[in-house]
Amino acid sequence: MKKLVVLTGAGISAESGIPTFRDAGGLWEGYRVEDVATPEAWQRNPALVLDFYNQRRKRALQAEPNQGHRILAELEAYYDVTVVTQNVDNLHERAGSSHVIHLHGSLFEARSSVDESLIYPVNGWEMKLGETCAKGSQLRPNIVWFGEPVPRMEEAIAYAAKADVFLVVGTSLVVYPAASLLYYTRHNIPRFLIDPNIPDTPAMPHFTCIADKASSGLARIKPRLIEIA
Ligand code: NAD
């Protein structure tokens, strides 16, 4: 089976009712990222940060995967598919994708604030102050905050470098290093991008760009992807 690698961003979950970040004028659900999604924010006001992610988790639990997520799962019948997502929701998994790399972490995991190897599942929507890891420190969301290293980037690069077909869906390609994944793919492979706003990056001339929403764009190119599988 050929290898299909898909980089997804907040745009693929937009039709599930989870707002993207940049479409909202640089605010994330009304918050500035510096106030809720950085290590400094956590030091300053852990209660606010926990509450912010509790609300995101509640919203993600209420959402359902959309046709875009489902088509990526269906493509597993034709390809060995790896989804590399910048999203912290779990809609790819709930749609049936079996190999998902969460570059920026997951809403449904907590981790120790002193030892990043101590990771725990989050059941339900709420994390609270006072919940601690085995070493006694406060649990934080297992999310890669702005300014933090991206531990799974090397693994994602290894998959991108071996891709036979590469697809990008619903990302503005402004968050690094995630956006640099495009530059690790081999030059002679078919590459596609689906987004209502085609990002203005130097890689775009090497992509077949489809200016469309994730669900309808993926429905449009699914036959082509099956044809070249
Ligand atoms: P992004 O950089 O992925 O930008 C959103 C992109 O989605 C834009 O290019 C926009 O044109 C596109 N888009 C909007 N509606 C679409 C649709 N229906 N179909 C396809 N594309 C559509 O993501 P961001 O919003 O800038 O977020 C940056 C970071 O914030 C992410 O990397 C993530 O860690 C976090 N975030 C996660 C979620 C989530 O988990 N669902 C949501 C918001 C933000």
XYZ file of C-alpha atoms and ligand atoms in Angstrom:
273
model
C 0.000 0.000 0.000
C 1.201 3.510 -0.760
C 1.721 5.893 2.133
C -0.615 8.882 2.412
C 0.404 11.539 4.951
C -2.139 14.222 5.836
C -1.363 17.415 7.755
C -4.526 18.867 9.282
C -5.280 22.093 11.154
C -8.180 23.683 12.959
C -10.032 24.121 9.634
C -10.947 20.432 9.384
C -12.868 20.685 12.663
C -14.588 23.983 11.772
C -17.593 22.198 10.211
C -17.961 20.240 13.463
C -18.597 23.543 15.234
C -15.126 23.974 16.758
C -13.969 27.475 15.836
C -10.524 27.978 14.296
C -8.204 30.448 15.875
C -7.038 32.775 13.095
C -10.473 33.060 11.511
C -11.555 34.791 14.732
C -9.203 37.737 14.264
C -6.292 36.303 16.248
C -8.366 35.563 19.318
C -9.112 32.033 20.479
C -12.687 31.991 21.783
C -12.193 35.592 22.888
C -8.836 35.018 24.597
C -5.392 36.173 23.564
C -3.140 33.100 23.228
C -0.569 34.725 25.522
C -3.168 34.639 28.318
C -4.148 30.972 28.013
C -1.760 28.956 25.831
C 1.787 29.711 26.986
C 3.978 28.475 29.879
C 3.932 32.045 31.240
C 0.127 32.030 31.362
C 0.257 28.757 33.316
C 2.731 30.245 35.841
C 0.643 33.390 36.185
C -2.860 31.969 36.370
C -3.219 28.166 36.274
C -6.923 28.364 37.182
C -7.665 30.472 34.086
C -5.652 28.127 31.848
C -7.372 25.018 33.256
C -10.755 26.662 32.794
C -9.946 27.644 29.208
C -9.023 24.065 28.304
C -11.985 22.685 30.273
C -14.263 24.747 28.020
C -12.398 23.543 24.889
C -12.725 19.930 26.104
C -16.440 20.336 26.820
C -16.948 21.717 23.308
C -14.909 18.907 21.717
C -16.943 16.277 23.583
C -20.173 17.787 22.246
C -18.863 17.931 18.656
C -19.179 15.148 16.105
C -16.684 14.286 13.372
C -17.695 15.666 9.971
C -17.458 14.303 6.446
C -13.874 15.584 6.141
C -12.689 13.508 9.119
C -14.679 10.530 7.841
C -13.205 10.623 4.326
C -9.677 10.577 5.769
C -10.644 7.482 7.784
C -12.207 5.844 4.688
C -8.970 6.342 2.739
C -7.403 3.682 4.985
C -9.042 1.132 2.643
C -6.709 2.387 -0.127
C -3.631 3.757 1.654
C -1.443 3.351 4.664
C -2.618 6.689 6.169
C -0.855 8.807 8.792
C -2.726 11.874 10.000
C -0.461 14.528 11.503
C -2.785 16.990 13.199
C -2.236 20.331 14.885
C -5.630 19.879 16.519
C -6.075 19.007 20.154
C -9.576 17.555 19.697
C -10.112 13.828 19.090
C -12.393 13.995 16.038
C -9.970 12.144 13.732
C -9.912 9.165 16.100
C -13.678 9.275 16.589
C -14.139 9.243 12.794
C -12.072 6.051 12.645
C -8.547 7.173 11.729
C -6.193 4.633 13.291
C -2.848 6.429 13.109
C -2.981 10.016 14.352
C 0.037 12.019 15.502
C -1.077 14.945 17.680
C 1.726 17.439 17.122
C 0.318 19.905 19.643
C -0.916 17.396 22.198
C -4.404 16.379 23.229
C -7.228 17.810 25.311
C -7.830 14.295 26.605
C -4.462 13.862 28.271
C -3.023 15.490 31.395
C 0.609 15.567 32.322
C 2.819 16.301 35.262
C 4.120 19.851 35.385
C 7.532 18.582 36.566
C 8.003 15.385 34.524
C 6.664 15.366 30.983
C 6.870 11.572 30.751
C 4.052 11.259 33.313
C 0.889 11.349 31.191
C -2.643 10.460 32.317
C -5.992 10.202 30.507
C -8.556 12.929 31.213
C -11.989 11.399 31.672
C -14.869 13.807 31.252
C -14.476 17.515 30.632
C -12.938 18.895 33.798
C -9.401 19.211 35.148
C -9.111 20.861 38.574
C -6.531 22.672 40.659
C -5.212 20.240 43.278
C -5.122 17.212 40.953
C -1.558 15.985 41.095
C 0.794 13.544 39.373
C 2.596 10.632 41.080
C 5.354 13.083 42.067
C 2.894 15.446 43.762
C 2.907 18.310 41.266
C -0.152 19.910 39.705
C -1.417 18.249 36.504
C -1.528 20.471 33.395
C -3.164 19.768 30.018
C -0.843 17.705 27.788
C -0.865 20.487 25.214
C 2.150 21.956 23.448
C 1.879 25.635 24.294
C 3.225 28.459 22.169
C 6.949 28.747 22.849
C 7.352 25.080 23.875
C 9.225 22.414 21.905
C 7.156 20.036 19.746
C 8.232 16.552 20.907
C 6.566 14.585 18.093
C 7.945 16.727 15.255
C 10.823 14.326 14.435
C 8.402 11.421 14.150
C 6.088 13.468 11.891
C 9.050 14.461 9.683
C 10.033 10.795 9.294
C 6.529 9.973 8.009
C 6.403 13.039 5.720
C 9.767 12.102 4.181
C 8.417 8.651 3.237
C 5.027 9.823 1.919
C 3.958 8.708 -1.571
C 1.092 11.206 -1.525
C 0.847 14.277 0.730
C -2.268 16.198 1.640
C -2.800 19.384 3.683
C -6.263 20.274 5.005
C -7.498 23.338 6.894
C -4.388 25.026 8.161
C -3.140 28.575 7.686
C 0.464 27.232 7.790
C 1.571 30.010 10.094
C 2.348 27.903 13.189
C 5.912 26.541 13.162
C 7.473 24.032 13.198
C 4.260 22.227 12.118
C 4.063 24.199 8.861
C 7.608 23.179 7.910
C 6.434 19.569 7.417
C 5.654 20.425 3.777
C 9.350 20.919 3.090
C 10.314 17.379 4.132
C 8.222 15.636 1.478
C 9.874 14.210 -1.658
C 9.691 16.496 -4.691
C 8.189 14.091 -7.189
C 5.071 13.037 -5.238
C 1.496 14.278 -5.731
C 0.700 17.006 -3.173
C -2.718 18.526 -2.523
C -3.985 21.325 -0.291
C -7.603 22.007 0.681
C -8.541 25.265 2.410
C -11.091 27.986 1.586
C -8.180 30.458 1.907
C -5.129 29.130 0.078
C -2.115 30.074 2.240
C 0.503 32.264 0.614
C 3.666 30.190 1.186
C 6.606 29.372 -1.113
C 5.559 25.689 -1.297
C 2.170 26.380 -2.894
C 3.306 26.204 -6.553
C 4.208 22.545 -5.879
C 0.704 21.729 -4.642
C -2.595 21.150 -6.376
C -4.695 23.664 -4.417
C -8.423 23.240 -3.889
C -10.073 26.373 -2.498
C -12.897 24.659 -0.644
C -14.102 23.541 2.767
C -12.632 20.340 4.169
C -15.741 18.186 3.674
C -16.602 19.191 0.090
C -12.933 19.524 -0.930
C -12.118 16.036 0.305
C -15.249 14.624 -1.360
C -14.040 16.225 -4.620
C -10.531 14.781 -4.528
C -11.339 11.385 -2.999
C -11.828 9.724 -6.460
C -8.500 11.165 -7.644
C -6.730 9.911 -4.500
C -8.209 6.437 -5.029
C -7.139 6.506 -8.683
C -3.457 7.162 -7.815
C -3.378 4.812 -4.788
P -4.810 26.941 11.483
O -3.475 27.563 11.422
O -4.907 25.536 11.180
O -5.891 27.974 10.637
C -7.225 27.670 10.321
C -7.332 27.384 8.825
O -8.546 26.697 8.588
C -7.357 28.656 7.961
O -6.436 28.532 6.911
C -8.796 28.688 7.403
O -8.874 29.223 6.103
C -9.129 27.212 7.406
N -10.568 26.880 7.415
C -11.602 27.541 7.980
N -12.767 26.857 7.788
C -12.442 25.733 7.094
C -13.195 24.620 6.606
N -14.522 24.509 6.781
N -12.526 23.651 5.929
C -11.190 23.735 5.728
N -10.443 24.759 6.180
C -11.058 25.746 6.861
O -5.303 26.806 12.816
P -5.397 27.955 13.792
O -6.867 28.194 13.834
O -4.503 29.051 13.384
O -4.848 27.296 15.124
C -3.483 27.273 15.484
C -3.328 26.298 16.651
O -4.378 26.475 17.609
C -3.464 24.882 16.170
O -2.245 24.439 15.721
C -4.027 24.175 17.402
O -2.997 23.753 18.266
C -4.872 25.214 18.071
N -6.313 25.040 17.765
C -6.850 23.775 17.763
C -8.186 23.603 17.461
C -8.748 22.186 17.449
O -8.170 21.305 18.082
N -9.863 21.911 16.738
C -9.004 24.706 17.170
C -8.416 25.997 17.207
C -7.077 26.138 17.498
